[in-house]
Amino acid sequence: FDLIKNDVIKKERLLDLEEMKSFIEISLRSQACPMSLNIDVYDGKLCPFHCLYCYADYFRVKLYSAFFDNIKNIGIRKCSPDYFKSQLDEIFKYRGKSNENLSAIHKAVGMGMPIRLGIRFENFVRGIENKKRISLSLLNYLADNEYPIMVNTKSDMIGEDEYIKALTRNKARAAVHMTMI
């Protein structure tokens, strides 16, 4: 409340509905892999596949609504390739290094943990990926930097020639895990 203006000050926690800056995380929920390194270059409230068995849409809606006031209009958000490349360039400086004082992400990269793409959201969404090619840009970046990747997807886009080329030229290896619905 503003005493001088005699008015309520509305404080909102706003989520950037277009661009995302939190594209990388260490998953603490993964029981089998205590340091799984996850990346997603797309994000949104609802996955376009709408699988009946999936908990992720419910989880994201609850998470976003708990922290932000403007999620009603959220569509698919994206991470700029320029942004993730600059961030990964900094993170990759820790490759081959180990130190107790490093962040969890730096430790995972230091150990060469494969990056898992598509754990929190589908990264091969027809329409936006056809136009933006952000996932393809990430696959090519990782191939250029010879960093291992595991792709999780339901999309057949991963089978298109340019995606296969980006995966197969990665000397650090790449794996694709497909969920058939």
Tab-separated table of N, CA and C in Angstrom:
chain	number	residue	atom	x	y	z
A	1	PHE	N	0.846	-1.174	0.000
A	1	PHE	CA	0.000	0.000	0.000
A	1	PHE	C	0.888	1.232	0.000
A	2	ASP	N	0.600	2.172	-0.869
A	2	ASP	CA	1.324	3.434	-0.942
A	2	ASP	C	0.563	4.460	-0.113
A	3	LEU	N	1.141	4.844	1.040
A	3	LEU	CA	0.468	5.778	1.948
A	3	LEU	C	0.317	7.175	1.357
A	4	ILE	N	1.287	7.581	0.573
A	4	ILE	CA	1.219	8.914	-0.019
A	4	ILE	C	0.115	8.998	-1.072
A	5	LYS	N	0.044	7.992	-1.916
A	5	LYS	CA	-0.977	7.976	-2.972
A	5	LYS	C	-2.297	7.380	-2.505
A	6	ASN	N	-2.280	6.800	-1.325
A	6	ASN	CA	-3.465	6.145	-0.782
A	6	ASN	C	-4.024	5.115	-1.771
A	7	ASP	N	-3.110	4.253	-2.227
A	7	ASP	CA	-3.475	3.298	-3.259
A	7	ASP	C	-2.729	1.975	-3.026
A	8	VAL	N	-3.309	0.879	-3.469
A	8	VAL	CA	-2.687	-0.438	-3.367
A	8	VAL	C	-1.683	-0.582	-4.506
A	9	ILE	N	-0.497	-1.002	-4.167
A	9	ILE	CA	0.533	-1.256	-5.172
A	9	ILE	C	0.418	-2.720	-5.573
A	10	LYS	N	0.162	-2.940	-6.833
A	10	LYS	CA	0.019	-4.308	-7.325
A	10	LYS	C	1.398	-4.852	-7.685
A	11	LYS	N	1.809	-5.896	-6.999
A	11	LYS	CA	3.085	-6.547	-7.262
A	11	LYS	C	2.792	-7.857	-7.978
A	12	GLU	N	3.348	-8.002	-9.160
A	12	GLU	CA	3.156	-9.229	-9.917
A	12	GLU	C	4.505	-9.899	-10.160
A	13	ARG	N	4.468	-11.206	-10.133
A	13	ARG	CA	5.634	-11.999	-10.505
A	13	ARG	C	5.364	-12.464	-11.930
A	14	LEU	N	6.107	-11.919	-12.882
A	14	LEU	CA	5.802	-12.166	-14.282
A	14	LEU	C	6.827	-13.099	-14.922
A	15	LEU	N	6.323	-14.080	-15.633
A	15	LEU	CA	7.135	-15.013	-16.395
A	15	LEU	C	7.276	-14.464	-17.809
A	16	ASP	N	8.488	-14.476	-18.355
A	16	ASP	CA	8.675	-14.083	-19.744
A	16	ASP	C	7.982	-15.136	-20.608
A	17	LEU	N	6.930	-14.730	-21.300
A	17	LEU	CA	6.101	-15.677	-22.053
A	17	LEU	C	6.706	-16.064	-23.400
A	18	GLU	N	7.758	-15.402	-23.820
A	18	GLU	CA	8.372	-15.691	-25.116
A	18	GLU	C	9.693	-16.453	-24.991
A	19	GLU	N	10.567	-15.942	-24.127
A	19	GLU	CA	11.915	-16.490	-24.051
A	19	GLU	C	12.193	-17.077	-22.683
A	20	MET	N	12.956	-18.165	-22.672
A	20	MET	CA	13.338	-18.792	-21.415
A	20	MET	C	14.848	-18.715	-21.239
A	21	LYS	N	15.268	-18.496	-20.010
A	21	LYS	CA	16.691	-18.417	-19.690
A	21	LYS	C	17.146	-19.601	-18.841
A	22	SER	N	16.211	-20.376	-18.315
A	22	SER	CA	16.572	-21.533	-17.483
A	22	SER	C	16.445	-22.798	-18.323
A	23	PHE	N	17.437	-23.047	-19.157
A	23	PHE	CA	17.377	-24.165	-20.095
A	23	PHE	C	18.127	-25.397	-19.612
A	24	ILE	N	18.922	-25.273	-18.558
A	24	ILE	CA	19.764	-26.384	-18.105
A	24	ILE	C	19.572	-26.598	-16.609
A	25	GLU	N	19.558	-27.874	-16.197
A	25	GLU	CA	19.398	-28.191	-14.778
A	25	GLU	C	20.031	-29.536	-14.475
A	26	ILE	N	20.338	-29.735	-13.224
A	26	ILE	CA	20.694	-31.057	-12.715
A	26	ILE	C	19.430	-31.596	-12.068
A	27	SER	N	18.997	-32.761	-12.502
A	27	SER	CA	17.774	-33.331	-11.963
A	27	SER	C	18.054	-34.006	-10.633
A	28	LEU	N	17.391	-33.543	-9.618
A	28	LEU	CA	17.509	-34.165	-8.305
A	28	LEU	C	16.452	-35.244	-8.121
A	29	ARG	N	15.537	-35.337	-9.076
A	29	ARG	CA	14.456	-36.318	-8.981
A	29	ARG	C	14.830	-37.662	-9.591
A	30	SER	N	15.923	-37.715	-10.297
A	30	SER	CA	16.308	-38.939	-10.990
A	30	SER	C	17.013	-39.884	-10.020
A	31	GLN	N	16.376	-40.973	-9.707
A	31	GLN	CA	16.922	-41.931	-8.738
A	31	GLN	C	18.104	-42.715	-9.302
A	32	ALA	N	18.009	-43.138	-10.560
A	32	ALA	CA	19.042	-43.999	-11.128
A	32	ALA	C	20.294	-43.223	-11.523
A	33	CYS	N	20.152	-41.970	-11.808
A	33	CYS	CA	21.286	-41.156	-12.247
A	33	CYS	C	21.348	-39.923	-11.361
A	34	PRO	N	22.172	-39.937	-10.329
A	34	PRO	CA	22.148	-38.855	-9.350
A	34	PRO	C	22.596	-37.497	-9.888
A	35	MET	N	23.132	-37.460	-11.093
A	35	MET	CA	23.593	-36.190	-11.618
A	35	MET	C	23.180	-36.038	-13.079
A	36	SER	N	21.926	-36.313	-13.381
A	36	SER	CA	21.524	-36.200	-14.779
A	36	SER	C	21.449	-34.732	-15.180
A	37	LEU	N	22.065	-34.441	-16.313
A	37	LEU	CA	22.203	-33.081	-16.826
A	37	LEU	C	21.137	-32.882	-17.907
A	38	ASN	N	20.124	-32.095	-17.599
A	38	ASN	CA	18.974	-31.932	-18.491
A	38	ASN	C	18.981	-30.573	-19.164
A	39	ILE	N	18.646	-30.585	-20.446
A	39	ILE	CA	18.494	-29.345	-21.205
A	39	ILE	C	17.172	-29.409	-21.952
A	40	ASP	N	16.485	-28.295	-21.986
A	40	ASP	CA	15.313	-28.127	-22.832
A	40	ASP	C	15.393	-26.751	-23.456
A	41	VAL	N	15.188	-26.683	-24.765
A	41	VAL	CA	15.230	-25.394	-25.449
A	41	VAL	C	13.831	-24.859	-25.735
A	42	TYR	N	12.822	-25.674	-25.433
A	42	TYR	CA	11.432	-25.231	-25.489
A	42	TYR	C	10.779	-25.539	-24.153
A	43	ASP	N	9.735	-24.808	-23.849
A	43	ASP	CA	9.023	-24.997	-22.594
A	43	ASP	C	7.624	-24.441	-22.786
A	44	GLY	N	6.715	-24.937	-22.024
A	44	GLY	CA	5.354	-24.426	-22.077
A	44	GLY	C	4.527	-25.059	-20.986
A	45	LYS	N	3.314	-24.602	-20.905
A	45	LYS	CA	2.414	-25.137	-19.882
A	45	LYS	C	1.927	-26.521	-20.282
A	46	LEU	N	1.620	-26.697	-21.567
A	46	LEU	CA	1.054	-27.962	-22.031
A	46	LEU	C	1.858	-28.522	-23.195
A	47	CYS	N	2.200	-29.784	-23.104
A	47	CYS	CA	2.902	-30.483	-24.175
A	47	CYS	C	1.936	-30.709	-25.340
A	48	PRO	N	2.392	-30.579	-26.559
A	48	PRO	CA	1.488	-30.747	-27.704
A	48	PRO	C	1.041	-32.187	-27.938
A	49	PHE	N	1.660	-33.168	-27.293
A	49	PHE	CA	1.255	-34.555	-27.508
A	49	PHE	C	0.080	-34.979	-26.630
A	50	HIS	N	-0.157	-34.295	-25.533
A	50	HIS	CA	-1.304	-34.539	-24.649
A	50	HIS	C	-1.479	-36.020	-24.272
A	51	CYS	N	-0.403	-36.662	-23.869
A	51	CYS	CA	-0.475	-38.071	-23.466
A	51	CYS	C	-1.310	-38.206	-22.193
A	52	LEU	N	-2.220	-39.140	-22.192
A	52	LEU	CA	-3.115	-39.317	-21.049
A	52	LEU	C	-2.375	-39.747	-19.785
A	53	TYR	N	-1.300	-40.479	-19.941
A	53	TYR	CA	-0.574	-41.007	-18.791
A	53	TYR	C	0.417	-40.014	-18.182
A	54	CYS	N	0.680	-38.916	-18.843
A	54	CYS	CA	1.777	-38.032	-18.451
A	54	CYS	C	1.394	-37.111	-17.301
A	55	TYR	N	2.295	-36.983	-16.361
A	55	TYR	CA	2.121	-36.108	-15.204
A	55	TYR	C	2.726	-34.725	-15.448
A	56	ALA	N	3.529	-34.572	-16.485
A	56	ALA	CA	4.337	-33.358	-16.651
A	56	ALA	C	3.494	-32.101	-16.859
A	57	ASP	N	2.405	-32.202	-17.624
A	57	ASP	CA	1.561	-31.016	-17.819
A	57	ASP	C	1.014	-30.534	-16.480
A	58	TYR	N	0.511	-31.449	-15.682
A	58	TYR	CA	-0.024	-31.105	-14.368
A	58	TYR	C	1.065	-30.469	-13.506
A	59	PHE	N	2.242	-31.077	-13.526
A	59	PHE	CA	3.367	-30.578	-12.732
A	59	PHE	C	3.739	-29.153	-13.155
A	60	ARG	N	3.869	-28.918	-14.482
A	60	ARG	CA	4.257	-27.580	-14.964
A	60	ARG	C	3.210	-26.530	-14.619
A	61	VAL	N	1.933	-26.859	-14.788
A	61	VAL	CA	0.870	-25.899	-14.463
A	61	VAL	C	0.945	-25.522	-12.986
A	62	LYS	N	1.093	-26.507	-12.126
A	62	LYS	CA	1.189	-26.239	-10.683
A	62	LYS	C	2.440	-25.426	-10.355
A	63	LEU	N	3.558	-25.773	-10.966
A	63	LEU	CA	4.803	-25.065	-10.711
A	63	LEU	C	4.702	-23.611	-11.150
A	64	TYR	N	4.261	-23.381	-12.377
A	64	TYR	CA	4.176	-22.012	-12.883
A	64	TYR	C	3.164	-21.184	-12.104
A	65	SER	N	2.021	-21.777	-11.793
A	65	SER	CA	1.003	-20.994	-11.082
A	65	SER	C	1.434	-20.681	-9.650
A	66	ALA	N	2.321	-21.483	-9.079
A	66	ALA	CA	2.815	-21.210	-7.730
A	66	ALA	C	3.790	-20.035	-7.705
A	67	PHE	N	4.483	-19.792	-8.820
A	67	PHE	CA	5.524	-18.775	-8.824
A	67	PHE	C	5.227	-17.546	-9.670
A	68	PHE	N	4.289	-17.653	-10.606
A	68	PHE	CA	4.057	-16.543	-11.527
A	68	PHE	C	2.578	-16.198	-11.609
A	69	ASP	N	2.310	-14.923	-11.897
A	69	ASP	CA	0.937	-14.431	-11.944
A	69	ASP	C	0.368	-14.338	-13.359
A	70	ASN	N	1.168	-14.576	-14.370
A	70	ASN	CA	0.705	-14.356	-15.736
A	70	ASN	C	0.765	-15.594	-16.627
A	71	ILE	N	0.554	-16.773	-16.076
A	71	ILE	CA	0.717	-17.978	-16.893
A	71	ILE	C	-0.494	-18.307	-17.756
A	72	LYS	N	-1.585	-17.604	-17.580
A	72	LYS	CA	-2.793	-17.903	-18.341
A	72	LYS	C	-2.523	-17.877	-19.850
A	73	ASN	N	-1.682	-16.968	-20.297
A	73	ASN	CA	-1.437	-16.787	-21.727
A	73	ASN	C	-0.164	-17.457	-22.240
A	74	ILE	N	0.433	-18.327	-21.441
A	74	ILE	CA	1.679	-18.960	-21.859
A	74	ILE	C	1.416	-19.952	-22.989
A	75	GLY	N	2.248	-19.898	-23.987
A	75	GLY	CA	2.218	-20.862	-25.081
A	75	GLY	C	3.490	-21.688	-24.995
A	76	ILE	N	4.210	-21.759	-26.093
A	76	ILE	CA	5.511	-22.428	-26.077
A	76	ILE	C	6.581	-21.355	-26.023
A	77	ARG	N	7.396	-21.430	-24.982
A	77	ARG	CA	8.518	-20.506	-24.827
A	77	ARG	C	9.753	-21.150	-25.446
A	78	LYS	N	10.721	-20.342	-25.803
A	78	LYS	CA	11.920	-20.867	-26.433
A	78	LYS	C	13.172	-20.239	-25.836
A	79	CYS	N	14.262	-20.958	-25.974
A	79	CYS	CA	15.567	-20.459	-25.546
A	79	CYS	C	16.337	-20.052	-26.797
A	80	SER	N	16.824	-18.858	-26.834
A	80	SER	CA	17.577	-18.358	-27.983
A	80	SER	C	18.876	-19.151	-28.156
A	81	PRO	N	19.164	-19.594	-29.379
A	81	PRO	CA	20.443	-20.292	-29.594
A	81	PRO	C	21.654	-19.447	-29.204
A	82	ASP	N	21.607	-18.151	-29.458
A	82	ASP	CA	22.723	-17.299	-29.049
A	82	ASP	C	22.918	-17.356	-27.540
A	83	TYR	N	21.805	-17.387	-26.798
A	83	TYR	CA	21.888	-17.437	-25.343
A	83	TYR	C	22.450	-18.777	-24.876
A	84	PHE	N	21.861	-19.905	-25.338
A	84	PHE	CA	22.349	-21.183	-24.813
A	84	PHE	C	23.774	-21.469	-25.263
A	85	LYS	N	24.162	-21.002	-26.440
A	85	LYS	CA	25.545	-21.206	-26.879
A	85	LYS	C	26.518	-20.423	-25.993
A	86	SER	N	26.192	-19.181	-25.680
A	86	SER	CA	27.089	-18.385	-24.825
A	86	SER	C	27.183	-19.003	-23.433
A	87	GLN	N	26.053	-19.490	-22.918
A	87	GLN	CA	26.066	-20.111	-21.589
A	87	GLN	C	26.833	-21.433	-21.598
A	88	LEU	N	26.610	-22.256	-22.627
A	88	LEU	CA	27.317	-23.533	-22.715
A	88	LEU	C	28.804	-23.324	-22.975
A	89	ASP	N	29.169	-22.289	-23.732
A	89	ASP	CA	30.594	-21.981	-23.921
A	89	ASP	C	31.267	-21.775	-22.562
A	90	GLU	N	30.606	-21.070	-21.656
A	90	GLU	CA	31.158	-20.839	-20.316
A	90	GLU	C	31.186	-22.133	-19.498
A	91	ILE	N	30.110	-22.882	-19.557
A	91	ILE	CA	30.014	-24.128	-18.782
A	91	ILE	C	31.031	-25.154	-19.273
A	92	PHE	N	31.232	-25.222	-20.593
A	92	PHE	CA	32.150	-26.221	-21.160
A	92	PHE	C	33.612	-25.946	-20.810
A	93	LYS	N	33.917	-24.792	-20.256
A	93	LYS	CA	35.275	-24.526	-19.781
A	93	LYS	C	35.651	-25.464	-18.634
A	94	TYR	N	34.650	-26.093	-18.026
A	94	TYR	CA	34.878	-26.989	-16.889
A	94	TYR	C	35.005	-28.450	-17.309
A	95	ARG	N	34.998	-28.715	-18.600
A	95	ARG	CA	35.155	-30.099	-19.066
A	95	ARG	C	36.482	-30.664	-18.580
A	96	GLY	N	36.419	-31.863	-18.026
A	96	GLY	CA	37.615	-32.531	-17.537
A	96	GLY	C	38.120	-32.039	-16.197
A	97	LYS	N	37.419	-31.090	-15.602
A	97	LYS	CA	37.852	-30.554	-14.316
A	97	LYS	C	36.973	-31.102	-13.198
A	98	SER	N	37.574	-31.284	-12.044
A	98	SER	CA	36.793	-31.705	-10.881
A	98	SER	C	37.246	-30.883	-9.682
A	99	ASN	N	36.262	-30.461	-8.918
A	99	ASN	CA	36.546	-29.638	-7.754
A	99	ASN	C	35.298	-29.670	-6.881
A	100	GLU	N	35.490	-29.855	-5.616
A	100	GLU	CA	34.347	-29.912	-4.698
A	100	GLU	C	33.564	-28.612	-4.657
A	101	ASN	N	34.196	-27.510	-4.989
A	101	ASN	CA	33.539	-26.216	-4.901
A	101	ASN	C	32.755	-25.839	-6.154
A	102	LEU	N	32.741	-26.688	-7.155
A	102	LEU	CA	32.015	-26.391	-8.389
A	102	LEU	C	30.516	-26.581	-8.189
A	103	SER	N	29.734	-25.888	-8.998
A	103	SER	CA	28.283	-26.101	-8.972
A	103	SER	C	27.988	-27.494	-9.523
A	104	ALA	N	26.801	-27.977	-9.287
A	104	ALA	CA	26.418	-29.311	-9.758
A	104	ALA	C	26.502	-29.399	-11.284
A	105	ILE	N	26.097	-28.343	-11.980
A	105	ILE	CA	26.169	-28.352	-13.445
A	105	ILE	C	27.614	-28.426	-13.904
A	106	HIS	N	28.495	-27.647	-13.280
A	106	HIS	CA	29.906	-27.671	-13.658
A	106	HIS	C	30.532	-29.028	-13.349
A	107	LYS	N	30.144	-29.645	-12.247
A	107	LYS	CA	30.658	-30.983	-11.916
A	107	LYS	C	30.223	-32.004	-12.968
A	108	ALA	N	28.948	-31.942	-13.358
A	108	ALA	CA	28.430	-32.888	-14.353
A	108	ALA	C	29.171	-32.732	-15.685
A	109	VAL	N	29.383	-31.502	-16.115
A	109	VAL	CA	30.123	-31.247	-17.350
A	109	VAL	C	31.573	-31.671	-17.187
A	110	GLY	N	32.140	-31.415	-16.028
A	110	GLY	CA	33.509	-31.832	-15.750
A	110	GLY	C	33.687	-33.332	-15.896
A	111	MET	N	32.671	-34.085	-15.498
A	111	MET	CA	32.711	-35.547	-15.606
A	111	MET	C	32.295	-36.038	-16.987
A	112	GLY	N	31.830	-35.132	-17.839
A	112	GLY	CA	31.397	-35.531	-19.185
A	112	GLY	C	30.050	-36.221	-19.209
A	113	MET	N	29.193	-35.906	-18.225
A	113	MET	CA	27.853	-36.500	-18.199
A	113	MET	C	27.098	-36.117	-19.469
A	114	PRO	N	26.458	-37.067	-20.127
A	114	PRO	CA	25.687	-36.717	-21.325
A	114	PRO	C	24.564	-35.737	-20.995
A	115	ILE	N	24.301	-34.860	-21.918
A	115	ILE	CA	23.168	-33.949	-21.803
A	115	ILE	C	21.929	-34.700	-22.249
A	116	ARG	N	20.872	-34.596	-21.450
A	116	ARG	CA	19.596	-35.225	-21.797
A	116	ARG	C	18.655	-34.129	-22.289
A	117	LEU	N	18.266	-34.206	-23.551
A	117	LEU	CA	17.363	-33.235	-24.158
A	117	LEU	C	15.961	-33.820	-24.188
A	118	GLY	N	15.011	-33.084	-23.643
A	118	GLY	CA	13.621	-33.515	-23.732
A	118	GLY	C	13.089	-34.192	-22.495
A	119	ILE	N	13.621	-33.886	-21.346
A	119	ILE	CA	13.135	-34.490	-20.108
A	119	ILE	C	11.936	-33.728	-19.567
A	120	ARG	N	11.980	-32.407	-19.614
A	120	ARG	CA	10.899	-31.603	-19.048
A	120	ARG	C	9.850	-31.191	-20.076
A	121	PHE	N	10.221	-31.159	-21.363
A	121	PHE	CA	9.291	-30.720	-22.395
A	121	PHE	C	9.719	-31.309	-23.729
A	122	GLU	N	8.791	-31.443	-24.649
A	122	GLU	CA	9.087	-31.937	-25.996
A	122	GLU	C	9.837	-30.860	-26.774
A	123	ASN	N	11.000	-31.205	-27.311
A	123	ASN	CA	11.839	-30.237	-28.003
A	123	ASN	C	11.790	-30.337	-29.520
A	124	PHE	N	10.918	-31.191	-30.032
A	124	PHE	CA	10.766	-31.348	-31.480
A	124	PHE	C	9.301	-31.172	-31.847
A	125	VAL	N	8.788	-29.985	-31.554
A	125	VAL	CA	7.382	-29.665	-31.784
A	125	VAL	C	7.248	-29.115	-33.201
A	126	ARG	N	6.478	-29.825	-34.019
A	126	ARG	CA	6.254	-29.351	-35.394
A	126	ARG	C	5.672	-27.948	-35.352
A	127	GLY	N	5.978	-27.183	-36.320
A	127	GLY	CA	5.525	-25.794	-36.357
A	127	GLY	C	6.638	-24.903	-35.859
A	128	ILE	N	6.797	-24.824	-34.545
A	128	ILE	CA	7.821	-23.930	-33.999
A	128	ILE	C	9.228	-24.424	-34.314
A	129	GLU	N	9.476	-25.723	-34.200
A	129	GLU	CA	10.813	-26.245	-34.519
A	129	GLU	C	11.059	-26.171	-36.022
A	130	ASN	N	10.024	-26.384	-36.839
A	130	ASN	CA	10.191	-26.227	-38.291
A	130	ASN	C	10.655	-24.812	-38.641
A	131	LYS	N	10.132	-23.828	-37.921
A	131	LYS	CA	10.480	-22.421	-38.191
A	131	LYS	C	11.774	-21.996	-37.517
A	132	LYS	N	11.926	-22.331	-36.245
A	132	LYS	CA	13.041	-21.803	-35.445
A	132	LYS	C	14.301	-22.661	-35.505
A	133	ARG	N	14.159	-23.975	-35.612
A	133	ARG	CA	15.285	-24.917	-35.662
A	133	ARG	C	16.206	-24.805	-34.447
A	134	ILE	N	15.626	-24.540	-33.295
A	134	ILE	CA	16.433	-24.349	-32.083
A	134	ILE	C	17.013	-25.680	-31.607
A	135	SER	N	16.226	-26.746	-31.624
A	135	SER	CA	16.747	-28.060	-31.224
A	135	SER	C	17.845	-28.511	-32.180
A	136	LEU	N	17.638	-28.279	-33.458
A	136	LEU	CA	18.668	-28.619	-34.443
A	136	LEU	C	19.937	-27.814	-34.178
A	137	SER	N	19.791	-26.560	-33.846
A	137	SER	CA	20.941	-25.721	-33.515
A	137	SER	C	21.701	-26.290	-32.315
A	138	LEU	N	20.968	-26.755	-31.295
A	138	LEU	CA	21.620	-27.355	-30.132
A	138	LEU	C	22.346	-28.642	-30.520
A	139	LEU	N	21.707	-29.503	-31.310
A	139	LEU	CA	22.355	-30.748	-31.731
A	139	LEU	C	23.638	-30.464	-32.509
A	140	ASN	N	23.602	-29.478	-33.386
A	140	ASN	CA	24.801	-29.114	-34.153
A	140	ASN	C	25.876	-28.516	-33.252
A	141	TYR	N	25.470	-27.684	-32.303
A	141	TYR	CA	26.426	-27.106	-31.351
A	141	TYR	C	27.128	-28.223	-30.564
A	142	LEU	N	26.363	-29.184	-30.067
A	142	LEU	CA	26.952	-30.278	-29.283
A	142	LEU	C	27.850	-31.153	-30.152
A	143	ALA	N	27.462	-31.356	-31.406
A	143	ALA	CA	28.322	-32.119	-32.318
A	143	ALA	C	29.625	-31.365	-32.571
A	144	ASP	N	29.532	-30.060	-32.801
A	144	ASP	CA	30.735	-29.244	-33.021
A	144	ASP	C	31.668	-29.287	-31.812
A	145	ASN	N	31.089	-29.362	-30.617
A	145	ASN	CA	31.866	-29.389	-29.374
A	145	ASN	C	32.131	-30.799	-28.868
A	146	GLU	N	31.709	-31.794	-29.637
A	146	GLU	CA	31.907	-33.206	-29.283
A	146	GLU	C	31.481	-33.498	-27.851
A	147	TYR	N	30.237	-33.151	-27.557
A	147	TYR	CA	29.678	-33.410	-26.235
A	147	TYR	C	28.524	-34.395	-26.382
A	148	PRO	N	28.479	-35.455	-25.550
A	148	PRO	CA	27.457	-36.496	-25.704
A	148	PRO	C	26.050	-36.009	-25.369
A	149	ILE	N	25.084	-36.571	-26.081
A	149	ILE	CA	23.683	-36.181	-25.884
A	149	ILE	C	22.781	-37.410	-25.948
A	150	MET	N	21.745	-37.374	-25.132
A	150	MET	CA	20.663	-38.366	-25.175
A	150	MET	C	19.380	-37.583	-25.419
A	151	VAL	N	18.691	-37.913	-26.494
A	151	VAL	CA	17.462	-37.219	-26.863
A	151	VAL	C	16.272	-38.076	-26.453
A	152	ASN	N	15.317	-37.474	-25.767
A	152	ASN	CA	14.050	-38.121	-25.432
A	152	ASN	C	12.961	-37.384	-26.197
A	153	THR	N	12.193	-38.116	-27.009
A	153	THR	CA	11.181	-37.464	-27.826
A	153	THR	C	10.059	-38.425	-28.196
A	154	LYS	N	8.950	-37.856	-28.576
A	154	LYS	CA	7.841	-38.598	-29.169
A	154	LYS	C	7.694	-38.225	-30.638
A	155	SER	N	8.471	-37.260	-31.079
A	155	SER	CA	8.328	-36.682	-32.411
A	155	SER	C	9.145	-37.431	-33.455
A	156	ASP	N	8.556	-37.594	-34.626
A	156	ASP	CA	9.278	-38.216	-35.729
A	156	ASP	C	10.234	-37.244	-36.428
A	157	MET	N	10.232	-35.975	-36.012
A	157	MET	CA	11.154	-35.002	-36.608
A	157	MET	C	12.606	-35.430	-36.433
A	158	ILE	N	12.901	-36.145	-35.365
A	158	ILE	CA	14.271	-36.565	-35.080
A	158	ILE	C	14.801	-37.483	-36.186
A	159	GLY	N	13.902	-38.070	-36.959
A	159	GLY	CA	14.304	-38.949	-38.055
A	159	GLY	C	14.548	-38.239	-39.370
A	160	GLU	N	14.357	-36.933	-39.396
A	160	GLU	CA	14.618	-36.173	-40.626
A	160	GLU	C	16.118	-36.047	-40.841
A	161	ASP	N	16.508	-35.959	-42.105
A	161	ASP	CA	17.918	-36.018	-42.493
A	161	ASP	C	18.824	-35.056	-41.734
A	162	GLU	N	18.416	-33.811	-41.573
A	162	GLU	CA	19.313	-32.845	-40.934
A	162	GLU	C	19.521	-33.150	-39.446
A	163	TYR	N	18.521	-33.739	-38.803
A	163	TYR	CA	18.663	-34.119	-37.392
A	163	TYR	C	19.551	-35.350	-37.270
A	164	ILE	N	19.335	-36.313	-38.157
A	164	ILE	CA	20.178	-37.519	-38.151
A	164	ILE	C	21.633	-37.148	-38.417
A	165	LYS	N	21.855	-36.234	-39.350
A	165	LYS	CA	23.220	-35.800	-39.646
A	165	LYS	C	23.873	-35.163	-38.417
A	166	ALA	N	23.142	-34.298	-37.731
A	166	ALA	CA	23.692	-33.653	-36.530
A	166	ALA	C	24.012	-34.683	-35.446
A	167	LEU	N	23.175	-35.693	-35.303
A	167	LEU	CA	23.411	-36.722	-34.289
A	167	LEU	C	24.583	-37.624	-34.662
A	168	THR	N	24.637	-38.042	-35.916
A	168	THR	CA	25.670	-39.012	-36.310
A	168	THR	C	27.059	-38.399	-36.425
A	169	ARG	N	27.153	-37.112	-36.651
A	169	ARG	CA	28.486	-36.499	-36.739
A	169	ARG	C	29.058	-36.137	-35.370
A	170	ASN	N	28.298	-36.349	-34.293
A	170	ASN	CA	28.783	-36.066	-32.943
A	170	ASN	C	29.727	-37.190	-32.518
A	171	LYS	N	31.025	-36.894	-32.499
A	171	LYS	CA	32.038	-37.909	-32.168
A	171	LYS	C	31.953	-38.374	-30.715
A	172	ALA	N	31.278	-37.597	-29.870
A	172	ALA	CA	31.126	-37.986	-28.463
A	172	ALA	C	29.941	-38.930	-28.278
A	173	ARG	N	29.197	-39.165	-29.314
A	173	ARG	CA	28.065	-40.088	-29.354
A	173	ARG	C	26.750	-39.400	-29.058
A	174	ALA	N	25.708	-40.003	-29.576
A	174	ALA	CA	24.346	-39.518	-29.373
A	174	ALA	C	23.425	-40.731	-29.320
A	175	ALA	N	22.401	-40.616	-28.516
A	175	ALA	CA	21.391	-41.677	-28.413
A	175	ALA	C	20.019	-41.018	-28.498
A	176	VAL	N	19.084	-41.745	-29.068
A	176	VAL	CA	17.715	-41.258	-29.163
A	176	VAL	C	16.806	-42.264	-28.477
A	177	HIS	N	16.012	-41.780	-27.563
A	177	HIS	CA	15.016	-42.596	-26.862
A	177	HIS	C	13.648	-42.103	-27.327
A	178	MET	N	12.891	-42.979	-27.966
A	178	MET	CA	11.584	-42.571	-28.472
A	178	MET	C	10.488	-43.231	-27.645
A	179	THR	N	9.495	-42.437	-27.313
A	179	THR	CA	8.307	-42.953	-26.653
A	179	THR	C	7.237	-43.124	-27.719
A	180	MET	N	6.719	-44.300	-27.828
A	180	MET	CA	5.687	-44.584	-28.824
A	180	MET	C	4.337	-44.508	-28.123
A	181	ILE	N	3.456	-43.646	-28.625
A	181	ILE	CA	2.129	-43.519	-28.037
A	181	ILE	C	1.065	-43.950	-29.012
